Amino acid sequence: MTSSPEPFDASQPLIVFDGVCVLCSGFVRTVVRLDRKNRFRFATAQSPLGEALFHKHGLRTDSYETNLVLINGAPFIRLDSFVAVMAELGWPWRAAKALLLLPRPLRDWLYERIAKNRYAIFGRKDSCEIPSAATRARMIG
């Protein structure tokens, strides 16, 4: 049984990502580079905190096929998680909100096609990569 998530500062957005996924880790590196206010924090889905948060929000913990983004306590998954992150980064990244014009079933379908094939297309590491010093300073869990 998964324990409840360890406490963390919910005032700062949190991205929970698949730490062995090359695409997901690249997304985190991109957010670190673009997040000039250093607001976002990160946790791998494989960490105790990440697993507990996935469980809490009804997401699978045996296969991490989505990022989980928490902003002001609100959870975002699939393509909506990407849009929420981009919106928080400001202009011009906020323009990603245009993706919300797509019907949810289409957004979810598009996201799931990438998620299910991400290891084959982008690669997979044998273990969570060692993040840069800048990213490590923003990791929790």
PDB file of N, CA and C in Angstrom, residues 19-118:
ATOM      1  N   GLY A  19      11.296   9.400 -14.890  1.00  0.00           N
ATOM      2  CA  GLY A  19      12.728   9.684 -14.824  1.00  0.00           C
ATOM      3  C   GLY A  19      13.596   8.868 -15.759  1.00  0.00           C
ATOM      4  N   VAL A  20      13.088   7.793 -16.357  1.00  0.00           N
ATOM      5  CA  VAL A  20      13.896   7.006 -17.288  1.00  0.00           C
ATOM      6  C   VAL A  20      13.581   7.351 -18.744  1.00  0.00           C
ATOM      7  N   CYS A  21      12.596   8.195 -18.959  1.00  0.00           N
ATOM      8  CA  CYS A  21      12.174   8.580 -20.307  1.00  0.00           C
ATOM      9  C   CYS A  21      13.029   9.745 -20.799  1.00  0.00           C
ATOM     10  N   VAL A  22      13.690   9.557 -21.929  1.00  0.00           N
ATOM     11  CA  VAL A  22      14.549  10.594 -22.496  1.00  0.00           C
ATOM     12  C   VAL A  22      13.722  11.832 -22.861  1.00  0.00           C
ATOM     13  N   LEU A  23      12.548  11.633 -23.445  1.00  0.00           N
ATOM     14  CA  LEU A  23      11.676  12.754 -23.800  1.00  0.00           C
ATOM     15  C   LEU A  23      11.252  13.536 -22.552  1.00  0.00           C
ATOM     16  N   CYS A  24      10.831  12.819 -21.509  1.00  0.00           N
ATOM     17  CA  CYS A  24      10.367  13.469 -20.278  1.00  0.00           C
ATOM     18  C   CYS A  24      11.493  14.240 -19.598  1.00  0.00           C
ATOM     19  N   SER A  25      12.663  13.640 -19.527  1.00  0.00           N
ATOM     20  CA  SER A  25      13.816  14.314 -18.927  1.00  0.00           C
ATOM     21  C   SER A  25      14.214  15.541 -19.747  1.00  0.00           C
ATOM     22  N   GLY A  26      14.103  15.446 -21.050  1.00  0.00           N
ATOM     23  CA  GLY A  26      14.385  16.588 -21.914  1.00  0.00           C
ATOM     24  C   GLY A  26      13.389  17.711 -21.683  1.00  0.00           C
ATOM     25  N   PHE A  27      12.132  17.354 -21.456  1.00  0.00           N
ATOM     26  CA  PHE A  27      11.112  18.359 -21.149  1.00  0.00           C
ATOM     27  C   PHE A  27      11.476  19.090 -19.860  1.00  0.00           C
ATOM     28  N   VAL A  28      11.910  18.350 -18.849  1.00  0.00           N
ATOM     29  CA  VAL A  28      12.301  18.963 -17.577  1.00  0.00           C
ATOM     30  C   VAL A  28      13.479  19.911 -17.791  1.00  0.00           C
ATOM     31  N   ARG A  29      14.478  19.481 -18.553  1.00  0.00           N
ATOM     32  CA  ARG A  29      15.623  20.363 -18.825  1.00  0.00           C
ATOM     33  C   ARG A  29      15.177  21.643 -19.530  1.00  0.00           C
ATOM     34  N   THR A  30      14.218  21.506 -20.441  1.00  0.00           N
ATOM     35  CA  THR A  30      13.691  22.677 -21.147  1.00  0.00           C
ATOM     36  C   THR A  30      12.972  23.614 -20.179  1.00  0.00           C
ATOM     37  N   VAL A  31      12.170  23.060 -19.288  1.00  0.00           N
ATOM     38  CA  VAL A  31      11.465  23.894 -18.315  1.00  0.00           C
ATOM     39  C   VAL A  31      12.468  24.608 -17.410  1.00  0.00           C
ATOM     40  N   VAL A  32      13.496  23.911 -16.962  1.00  0.00           N
ATOM     41  CA  VAL A  32      14.519  24.545 -16.120  1.00  0.00           C
ATOM     42  C   VAL A  32      15.131  25.736 -16.858  1.00  0.00           C
ATOM     43  N   ARG A  33      15.403  25.561 -18.131  1.00  0.00           N
ATOM     44  CA  ARG A  33      16.017  26.627 -18.927  1.00  0.00           C
ATOM     45  C   ARG A  33      15.068  27.811 -19.127  1.00  0.00           C
ATOM     46  N   LEU A  34      13.773  27.540 -19.342  1.00  0.00           N
ATOM     47  CA  LEU A  34      12.806  28.598 -19.645  1.00  0.00           C
ATOM     48  C   LEU A  34      12.197  29.255 -18.403  1.00  0.00           C
ATOM     49  N   ASP A  35      12.253  28.572 -17.281  1.00  0.00           N
ATOM     50  CA  ASP A  35      11.612  29.049 -16.048  1.00  0.00           C
ATOM     51  C   ASP A  35      12.534  30.049 -15.343  1.00  0.00           C
ATOM     52  N   ARG A  36      12.529  31.263 -15.808  1.00  0.00           N
ATOM     53  CA  ARG A  36      13.449  32.284 -15.281  1.00  0.00           C
ATOM     54  C   ARG A  36      13.167  32.648 -13.829  1.00  0.00           C
ATOM     55  N   LYS A  37      11.946  32.389 -13.356  1.00  0.00           N
ATOM     56  CA  LYS A  37      11.601  32.701 -11.960  1.00  0.00           C
ATOM     57  C   LYS A  37      11.861  31.512 -11.028  1.00  0.00           C
ATOM     58  N   ASN A  38      12.345  30.401 -11.576  1.00  0.00           N
ATOM     59  CA  ASN A  38      12.636  29.187 -10.794  1.00  0.00           C
ATOM     60  C   ASN A  38      11.449  28.747  -9.944  1.00  0.00           C
ATOM     61  N   ARG A  39      10.269  28.796 -10.501  1.00  0.00           N
ATOM     62  CA  ARG A  39       9.058  28.417  -9.767  1.00  0.00           C
ATOM     63  C   ARG A  39       8.849  26.907  -9.723  1.00  0.00           C
ATOM     64  N   PHE A  40       9.128  26.232 -10.841  1.00  0.00           N
ATOM     65  CA  PHE A  40       8.813  24.806 -10.921  1.00  0.00           C
ATOM     66  C   PHE A  40       9.772  23.968 -10.094  1.00  0.00           C
ATOM     67  N   ARG A  41       9.200  22.947  -9.460  1.00  0.00           N
ATOM     68  CA  ARG A  41       9.962  21.906  -8.769  1.00  0.00           C
ATOM     69  C   ARG A  41       9.666  20.610  -9.501  1.00  0.00           C
ATOM     70  N   PHE A  42      10.506  19.613  -9.286  1.00  0.00           N
ATOM     71  CA  PHE A  42      10.405  18.372 -10.043  1.00  0.00           C
ATOM     72  C   PHE A  42      10.557  17.172  -9.127  1.00  0.00           C
ATOM     73  N   ALA A  43       9.883  16.094  -9.482  1.00  0.00           N
ATOM     74  CA  ALA A  43      10.048  14.805  -8.812  1.00  0.00           C
ATOM     75  C   ALA A  43       9.879  13.726  -9.877  1.00  0.00           C
ATOM     76  N   THR A  44      10.672  12.674  -9.789  1.00  0.00           N
ATOM     77  CA  THR A  44      10.464  11.567 -10.727  1.00  0.00           C
ATOM     78  C   THR A  44       9.267  10.755 -10.250  1.00  0.00           C
ATOM     79  N   ALA A  45       8.574  10.177 -11.199  1.00  0.00           N
ATOM     80  CA  ALA A  45       7.435   9.326 -10.873  1.00  0.00           C
ATOM     81  C   ALA A  45       7.893   8.102 -10.090  1.00  0.00           C
ATOM     82  N   GLN A  46       9.160   7.721 -10.251  1.00  0.00           N
ATOM     83  CA  GLN A  46       9.694   6.555  -9.574  1.00  0.00           C
ATOM     84  C   GLN A  46      10.078   6.838  -8.117  1.00  0.00           C
ATOM     85  N   SER A  47      10.094   8.092  -7.715  1.00  0.00           N
ATOM     86  CA  SER A  47      10.439   8.441  -6.331  1.00  0.00           C
ATOM     87  C   SER A  47       9.253   8.146  -5.417  1.00  0.00           C
ATOM     88  N   PRO A  48       9.478   8.012  -4.114  1.00  0.00           N
ATOM     89  CA  PRO A  48       8.349   7.788  -3.202  1.00  0.00           C
ATOM     90  C   PRO A  48       7.281   8.883  -3.311  1.00  0.00           C
ATOM     91  N   LEU A  49       7.700  10.137  -3.410  1.00  0.00           N
ATOM     92  CA  LEU A  49       6.736  11.231  -3.555  1.00  0.00           C
ATOM     93  C   LEU A  49       5.983  11.114  -4.873  1.00  0.00           C
ATOM     94  N   GLY A  50       6.705  10.887  -5.961  1.00  0.00           N
ATOM     95  CA  GLY A  50       6.066  10.766  -7.270  1.00  0.00           C
ATOM     96  C   GLY A  50       5.071   9.633  -7.317  1.00  0.00           C
ATOM     97  N   GLU A  51       5.468   8.483  -6.805  1.00  0.00           N
ATOM     98  CA  GLU A  51       4.565   7.328  -6.797  1.00  0.00           C
ATOM     99  C   GLU A  51       3.330   7.614  -5.960  1.00  0.00           C
ATOM    100  N   ALA A  52       3.512   8.226  -4.809  1.00  0.00           N
ATOM    101  CA  ALA A  52       2.375   8.541  -3.936  1.00  0.00           C
ATOM    102  C   ALA A  52       1.432   9.535  -4.612  1.00  0.00           C
ATOM    103  N   LEU A  53       1.985  10.516  -5.304  1.00  0.00           N
ATOM    104  CA  LEU A  53       1.140  11.497  -5.989  1.00  0.00           C
ATOM    105  C   LEU A  53       0.411  10.869  -7.178  1.00  0.00           C
ATOM    106  N   PHE A  54       1.082   9.997  -7.914  1.00  0.00           N
ATOM    107  CA  PHE A  54       0.403   9.293  -9.004  1.00  0.00           C
ATOM    108  C   PHE A  54      -0.756   8.482  -8.427  1.00  0.00           C
ATOM    109  N   HIS A  55      -0.500   7.765  -7.355  1.00  0.00           N
ATOM    110  CA  HIS A  55      -1.538   6.955  -6.721  1.00  0.00           C
ATOM    111  C   HIS A  55      -2.695   7.839  -6.251  1.00  0.00           C
ATOM    112  N   LYS A  56      -2.372   8.930  -5.586  1.00  0.00           N
ATOM    113  CA  LYS A  56      -3.400   9.849  -5.062  1.00  0.00           C
ATOM    114  C   LYS A  56      -4.314  10.378  -6.166  1.00  0.00           C
ATOM    115  N   HIS A  57      -3.753  10.597  -7.347  1.00  0.00           N
ATOM    116  CA  HIS A  57      -4.532  11.174  -8.446  1.00  0.00           C
ATOM    117  C   HIS A  57      -5.043  10.112  -9.423  1.00  0.00           C
ATOM    118  N   GLY A  58      -5.027   8.844  -8.990  1.00  0.00           N
ATOM    119  CA  GLY A  58      -5.625   7.767  -9.771  1.00  0.00           C
ATOM    120  C   GLY A  58      -4.845   7.373 -11.013  1.00  0.00           C
ATOM    121  N   LEU A  59      -3.539   7.629 -11.013  1.00  0.00           N
ATOM    122  CA  LEU A  59      -2.711   7.280 -12.160  1.00  0.00           C
ATOM    123  C   LEU A  59      -1.958   5.985 -11.886  1.00  0.00           C
ATOM    124  N   ARG A  60      -1.665   5.251 -12.939  1.00  0.00           N
ATOM    125  CA  ARG A  60      -0.944   3.983 -12.808  1.00  0.00           C
ATOM    126  C   ARG A  60       0.449   4.221 -12.246  1.00  0.00           C
ATOM    127  N   THR A  61       0.863   3.328 -11.373  1.00  0.00           N
ATOM    128  CA  THR A  61       2.216   3.423 -10.816  1.00  0.00           C
ATOM    129  C   THR A  61       3.113   2.288 -11.314  1.00  0.00           C
ATOM    130  N   ASP A  62       2.618   1.500 -12.250  1.00  0.00           N
ATOM    131  CA  ASP A  62       3.442   0.448 -12.857  1.00  0.00           C
ATOM    132  C   ASP A  62       3.913   0.857 -14.252  1.00  0.00           C
ATOM    133  N   SER A  63       3.350   1.923 -14.773  1.00  0.00           N
ATOM    134  CA  SER A  63       3.702   2.442 -16.090  1.00  0.00           C
ATOM    135  C   SER A  63       3.392   3.935 -16.084  1.00  0.00           C
ATOM    136  N   TYR A  64       4.392   4.728 -16.315  1.00  0.00           N
ATOM    137  CA  TYR A  64       4.228   6.186 -16.183  1.00  0.00           C
ATOM    138  C   TYR A  64       4.038   6.803 -17.562  1.00  0.00           C
ATOM    139  N   GLU A  65       2.811   6.755 -18.062  1.00  0.00           N
ATOM    140  CA  GLU A  65       2.541   7.221 -19.421  1.00  0.00           C
ATOM    141  C   GLU A  65       2.008   8.649 -19.467  1.00  0.00           C
ATOM    142  N   THR A  66       2.161   9.388 -18.390  1.00  0.00           N
ATOM    143  CA  THR A  66       1.815  10.803 -18.400  1.00  0.00           C
ATOM    144  C   THR A  66       2.662  11.526 -17.365  1.00  0.00           C
ATOM    145  N   ASN A  67       2.830  12.805 -17.586  1.00  0.00           N
ATOM    146  CA  ASN A  67       3.385  13.652 -16.538  1.00  0.00           C
ATOM    147  C   ASN A  67       2.215  14.057 -15.661  1.00  0.00           C
ATOM    148  N   LEU A  68       2.488  14.303 -14.416  1.00  0.00           N
ATOM    149  CA  LEU A  68       1.501  14.865 -13.504  1.00  0.00           C
ATOM    150  C   LEU A  68       2.032  16.235 -13.117  1.00  0.00           C
ATOM    151  N   VAL A  69       1.241  17.251 -13.362  1.00  0.00           N
ATOM    152  CA  VAL A  69       1.631  18.614 -13.012  1.00  0.00           C
ATOM    153  C   VAL A  69       0.635  19.126 -11.989  1.00  0.00           C
ATOM    154  N   LEU A  70       1.156  19.665 -10.891  1.00  0.00           N
ATOM    155  CA  LEU A  70       0.313  20.260  -9.855  1.00  0.00           C
ATOM    156  C   LEU A  70       0.603  21.755  -9.811  1.00  0.00           C
ATOM    157  N   ILE A  71      -0.435  22.543 -10.052  1.00  0.00           N
ATOM    158  CA  ILE A  71      -0.315  23.997 -10.002  1.00  0.00           C
ATOM    159  C   ILE A  71      -1.424  24.518  -9.095  1.00  0.00           C
ATOM    160  N   ASN A  72      -1.013  25.180  -8.021  1.00  0.00           N
ATOM    161  CA  ASN A  72      -1.969  25.660  -7.010  1.00  0.00           C
ATOM    162  C   ASN A  72      -2.877  24.530  -6.529  1.00  0.00           C
ATOM    163  N   GLY A  73      -2.317  23.337  -6.412  1.00  0.00           N
ATOM    164  CA  GLY A  73      -3.060  22.182  -5.927  1.00  0.00           C
ATOM    165  C   GLY A  73      -3.893  21.470  -6.973  1.00  0.00           C
ATOM    166  N   ALA A  74      -4.039  22.065  -8.165  1.00  0.00           N
ATOM    167  CA  ALA A  74      -4.849  21.450  -9.223  1.00  0.00           C
ATOM    168  C   ALA A  74      -3.972  20.507 -10.052  1.00  0.00           C
ATOM    169  N   PRO A  75      -4.449  19.266 -10.268  1.00  0.00           N
ATOM    170  CA  PRO A  75      -3.671  18.318 -11.065  1.00  0.00           C
ATOM    171  C   PRO A  75      -3.967  18.449 -12.564  1.00  0.00           C
ATOM    172  N   PHE A  76      -2.947  18.303 -13.370  1.00  0.00           N
ATOM    173  CA  PHE A  76      -3.074  18.290 -14.822  1.00  0.00           C
ATOM    174  C   PHE A  76      -2.321  17.068 -15.337  1.00  0.00           C
ATOM    175  N   ILE A  77      -2.915  16.374 -16.307  1.00  0.00           N
ATOM    176  CA  ILE A  77      -2.280  15.196 -16.906  1.00  0.00           C
ATOM    177  C   ILE A  77      -2.389  15.291 -18.424  1.00  0.00           C
ATOM    178  N   ARG A  78      -1.699  14.372 -19.079  1.00  0.00           N
ATOM    179  CA  ARG A  78      -1.664  14.260 -20.534  1.00  0.00           C
ATOM    180  C   ARG A  78      -1.282  15.596 -21.174  1.00  0.00           C
ATOM    181  N   LEU A  79      -1.894  15.948 -22.295  1.00  0.00           N
ATOM    182  CA  LEU A  79      -1.541  17.176 -22.991  1.00  0.00           C
ATOM    183  C   LEU A  79      -1.863  18.407 -22.148  1.00  0.00           C
ATOM    184  N   ASP A  80      -2.877  18.294 -21.285  1.00  0.00           N
ATOM    185  CA  ASP A  80      -3.223  19.424 -20.413  1.00  0.00           C
ATOM    186  C   ASP A  80      -2.074  19.769 -19.469  1.00  0.00           C
ATOM    187  N   SER A  81      -1.250  18.783 -19.103  1.00  0.00           N
ATOM    188  CA  SER A  81      -0.104  19.074 -18.234  1.00  0.00           C
ATOM    189  C   SER A  81       0.924  19.920 -18.986  1.00  0.00           C
ATOM    190  N   PHE A  82       1.161  19.586 -20.237  1.00  0.00           N
ATOM    191  CA  PHE A  82       2.084  20.368 -21.064  1.00  0.00           C
ATOM    192  C   PHE A  82       1.579  21.800 -21.205  1.00  0.00           C
ATOM    193  N   VAL A  83       0.294  21.950 -21.523  1.00  0.00           N
ATOM    194  CA  VAL A  83      -0.296  23.282 -21.709  1.00  0.00           C
ATOM    195  C   VAL A  83      -0.207  24.086 -20.410  1.00  0.00           C
ATOM    196  N   ALA A  84      -0.492  23.454 -19.277  1.00  0.00           N
ATOM    197  CA  ALA A  84      -0.440  24.154 -17.986  1.00  0.00           C
ATOM    198  C   ALA A  84       0.969  24.657 -17.694  1.00  0.00           C
ATOM    199  N   VAL A  85       1.973  23.846 -17.983  1.00  0.00           N
ATOM    200  CA  VAL A  85       3.357  24.250 -17.757  1.00  0.00           C
ATOM    201  C   VAL A  85       3.715  25.424 -18.671  1.00  0.00           C
ATOM    202  N   MET A  86       3.404  25.303 -19.943  1.00  0.00           N
ATOM    203  CA  MET A  86       3.739  26.372 -20.891  1.00  0.00           C
ATOM    204  C   MET A  86       3.035  27.675 -20.510  1.00  0.00           C
ATOM    205  N   ALA A  87       1.797  27.598 -20.065  1.00  0.00           N
ATOM    206  CA  ALA A  87       1.049  28.792 -19.665  1.00  0.00           C
ATOM    207  C   ALA A  87       1.717  29.485 -18.481  1.00  0.00           C
ATOM    208  N   GLU A  88       2.274  28.694 -17.567  1.00  0.00           N
ATOM    209  CA  GLU A  88       2.956  29.268 -16.397  1.00  0.00           C
ATOM    210  C   GLU A  88       4.271  29.950 -16.766  1.00  0.00           C
ATOM    211  N   LEU A  89       4.857  29.564 -17.893  1.00  0.00           N
ATOM    212  CA  LEU A  89       6.140  30.133 -18.302  1.00  0.00           C
ATOM    213  C   LEU A  89       5.996  31.495 -18.975  1.00  0.00           C
ATOM    214  N   GLY A  90       4.778  31.898 -19.264  1.00  0.00           N
ATOM    215  CA  GLY A  90       4.556  33.216 -19.856  1.00  0.00           C
ATOM    216  C   GLY A  90       4.706  33.219 -21.365  1.00  0.00           C
ATOM    217  N   TRP A  91       4.676  34.423 -21.917  1.00  0.00           N
ATOM    218  CA  TRP A  91       4.740  34.602 -23.354  1.00  0.00           C
ATOM    219  C   TRP A  91       6.152  34.336 -23.861  1.00  0.00           C
ATOM    220  N   PRO A  92       6.369  33.683 -24.984  1.00  0.00           N
ATOM    221  CA  PRO A  92       5.412  33.222 -25.978  1.00  0.00           C
ATOM    222  C   PRO A  92       4.881  31.811 -25.716  1.00  0.00           C
ATOM    223  N   TRP A  93       5.384  31.156 -24.683  1.00  0.00           N
ATOM    224  CA  TRP A  93       5.027  29.759 -24.392  1.00  0.00           C
ATOM    225  C   TRP A  93       3.551  29.612 -24.056  1.00  0.00           C
ATOM    226  N   ARG A  94       2.962  30.674 -23.522  1.00  0.00           N
ATOM    227  CA  ARG A  94       1.537  30.669 -23.173  1.00  0.00           C
ATOM    228  C   ARG A  94       0.660  30.377 -24.393  1.00  0.00           C
ATOM    229  N   ALA A  95       1.163  30.622 -25.582  1.00  0.00           N
ATOM    230  CA  ALA A  95       0.404  30.363 -26.810  1.00  0.00           C
ATOM    231  C   ALA A  95       0.017  28.891 -26.944  1.00  0.00           C
ATOM    232  N   ALA A  96       0.683  28.014 -26.203  1.00  0.00           N
ATOM    233  CA  ALA A  96       0.320  26.586 -26.226  1.00  0.00           C
ATOM    234  C   ALA A  96      -1.118  26.371 -25.761  1.00  0.00           C
ATOM    235  N   LYS A  97      -1.705  27.368 -25.089  1.00  0.00           N
ATOM    236  CA  LYS A  97      -3.105  27.242 -24.662  1.00  0.00           C
ATOM    237  C   LYS A  97      -4.036  27.019 -25.846  1.00  0.00           C
ATOM    238  N   ALA A  98      -3.597  27.368 -27.046  1.00  0.00           N
ATOM    239  CA  ALA A  98      -4.409  27.134 -28.247  1.00  0.00           C
ATOM    240  C   ALA A  98      -4.720  25.649 -28.409  1.00  0.00           C
ATOM    241  N   LEU A  99      -3.872  24.783 -27.862  1.00  0.00           N
ATOM    242  CA  LEU A  99      -4.135  23.340 -27.941  1.00  0.00           C
ATOM    243  C   LEU A  99      -5.419  22.951 -27.210  1.00  0.00           C
ATOM    244  N   LEU A 100      -5.839  23.780 -26.272  1.00  0.00           N
ATOM    245  CA  LEU A 100      -7.077  23.490 -25.541  1.00  0.00           C
ATOM    246  C   LEU A 100      -8.316  23.646 -26.415  1.00  0.00           C
ATOM    247  N   LEU A 101      -8.153  24.228 -27.595  1.00  0.00           N
ATOM    248  CA  LEU A 101      -9.266  24.331 -28.532  1.00  0.00           C
ATOM    249  C   LEU A 101      -9.614  22.969 -29.131  1.00  0.00           C
ATOM    250  N   LEU A 102      -8.659  22.055 -29.112  1.00  0.00           N
ATOM    251  CA  LEU A 102      -8.920  20.698 -29.585  1.00  0.00           C
ATOM    252  C   LEU A 102      -9.829  19.992 -28.585  1.00  0.00           C
ATOM    253  N   PRO A 103     -10.778  19.205 -29.051  1.00  0.00           N
ATOM    254  CA  PRO A 103     -11.627  18.453 -28.108  1.00  0.00           C
ATOM    255  C   PRO A 103     -10.769  17.523 -27.253  1.00  0.00           C
ATOM    256  N   ARG A 104     -11.150  17.357 -25.989  1.00  0.00           N
ATOM    257  CA  ARG A 104     -10.378  16.525 -25.063  1.00  0.00           C
ATOM    258  C   ARG A 104     -10.088  15.131 -25.620  1.00  0.00           C
ATOM    259  N   PRO A 105     -11.064  14.440 -26.233  1.00  0.00           N
ATOM    260  CA  PRO A 105     -10.727  13.107 -26.759  1.00  0.00           C
ATOM    261  C   PRO A 105      -9.592  13.150 -27.786  1.00  0.00           C
ATOM    262  N   LEU A 106      -9.553  14.183 -28.609  1.00  0.00           N
ATOM    263  CA  LEU A 106      -8.477  14.300 -29.581  1.00  0.00           C
ATOM    264  C   LEU A 106      -7.156  14.634 -28.895  1.00  0.00           C
ATOM    265  N   ARG A 107      -7.177  15.544 -27.912  1.00  0.00           N
ATOM    266  CA  ARG A 107      -5.958  15.869 -27.154  1.00  0.00           C
ATOM    267  C   ARG A 107      -5.406  14.622 -26.485  1.00  0.00           C
ATOM    268  N   ASP A 108      -6.288  13.861 -25.829  1.00  0.00           N
ATOM    269  CA  ASP A 108      -5.850  12.647 -25.134  1.00  0.00           C
ATOM    270  C   ASP A 108      -5.313  11.610 -26.122  1.00  0.00           C
ATOM    271  N   TRP A 109      -5.965  11.460 -27.258  1.00  0.00           N
ATOM    272  CA  TRP A 109      -5.515  10.504 -28.263  1.00  0.00           C
ATOM    273  C   TRP A 109      -4.124  10.871 -28.761  1.00  0.00           C
ATOM    274  N   LEU A 110      -3.915  12.151 -29.090  1.00  0.00           N
ATOM    275  CA  LEU A 110      -2.604  12.598 -29.562  1.00  0.00           C
ATOM    276  C   LEU A 110      -1.529  12.345 -28.509  1.00  0.00           C
ATOM    277  N   TYR A 111      -1.831  12.701 -27.279  1.00  0.00           N
ATOM    278  CA  TYR A 111      -0.859  12.514 -26.197  1.00  0.00           C
ATOM    279  C   TYR A 111      -0.530  11.031 -26.021  1.00  0.00           C
ATOM    280  N   GLU A 112      -1.562  10.200 -26.030  1.00  0.00           N
ATOM    281  CA  GLU A 112      -1.358   8.764 -25.810  1.00  0.00           C
ATOM    282  C   GLU A 112      -0.536   8.128 -26.929  1.00  0.00           C
ATOM    283  N   ARG A 113      -0.664   8.599 -28.173  1.00  0.00           N
ATOM    284  CA  ARG A 113       0.154   8.065 -29.268  1.00  0.00           C
ATOM    285  C   ARG A 113       1.637   8.327 -28.983  1.00  0.00           C
ATOM    286  N   ILE A 114       1.940   9.524 -28.530  1.00  0.00           N
ATOM    287  CA  ILE A 114       3.341   9.853 -28.223  1.00  0.00           C
ATOM    288  C   ILE A 114       3.797   9.077 -26.986  1.00  0.00           C
ATOM    289  N   ALA A 115       2.962   9.076 -25.940  1.00  0.00           N
ATOM    290  CA  ALA A 115       3.336   8.424 -24.681  1.00  0.00           C
ATOM    291  C   ALA A 115       3.623   6.934 -24.881  1.00  0.00           C
ATOM    292  N   LYS A 116       2.785   6.259 -25.647  1.00  0.00           N
ATOM    293  CA  LYS A 116       2.954   4.816 -25.832  1.00  0.00           C
ATOM    294  C   LYS A 116       4.194   4.478 -26.674  1.00  0.00           C
ATOM    295  N   ASN A 117       4.674   5.424 -27.451  1.00  0.00           N
ATOM    296  CA  ASN A 117       5.811   5.168 -28.346  1.00  0.00           C
ATOM    297  C   ASN A 117       7.062   5.957 -27.965  1.00  0.00           C
ATOM    298  N   ARG A 118       7.041   6.646 -26.835  1.00  0.00           N
ATOM    299  CA  ARG A 118       8.139   7.555 -26.486  1.00  0.00           C
ATOM    300  C   ARG A 118       9.465   6.833 -26.296  1.00  0.00           C
TER     301      ARG A 118
END
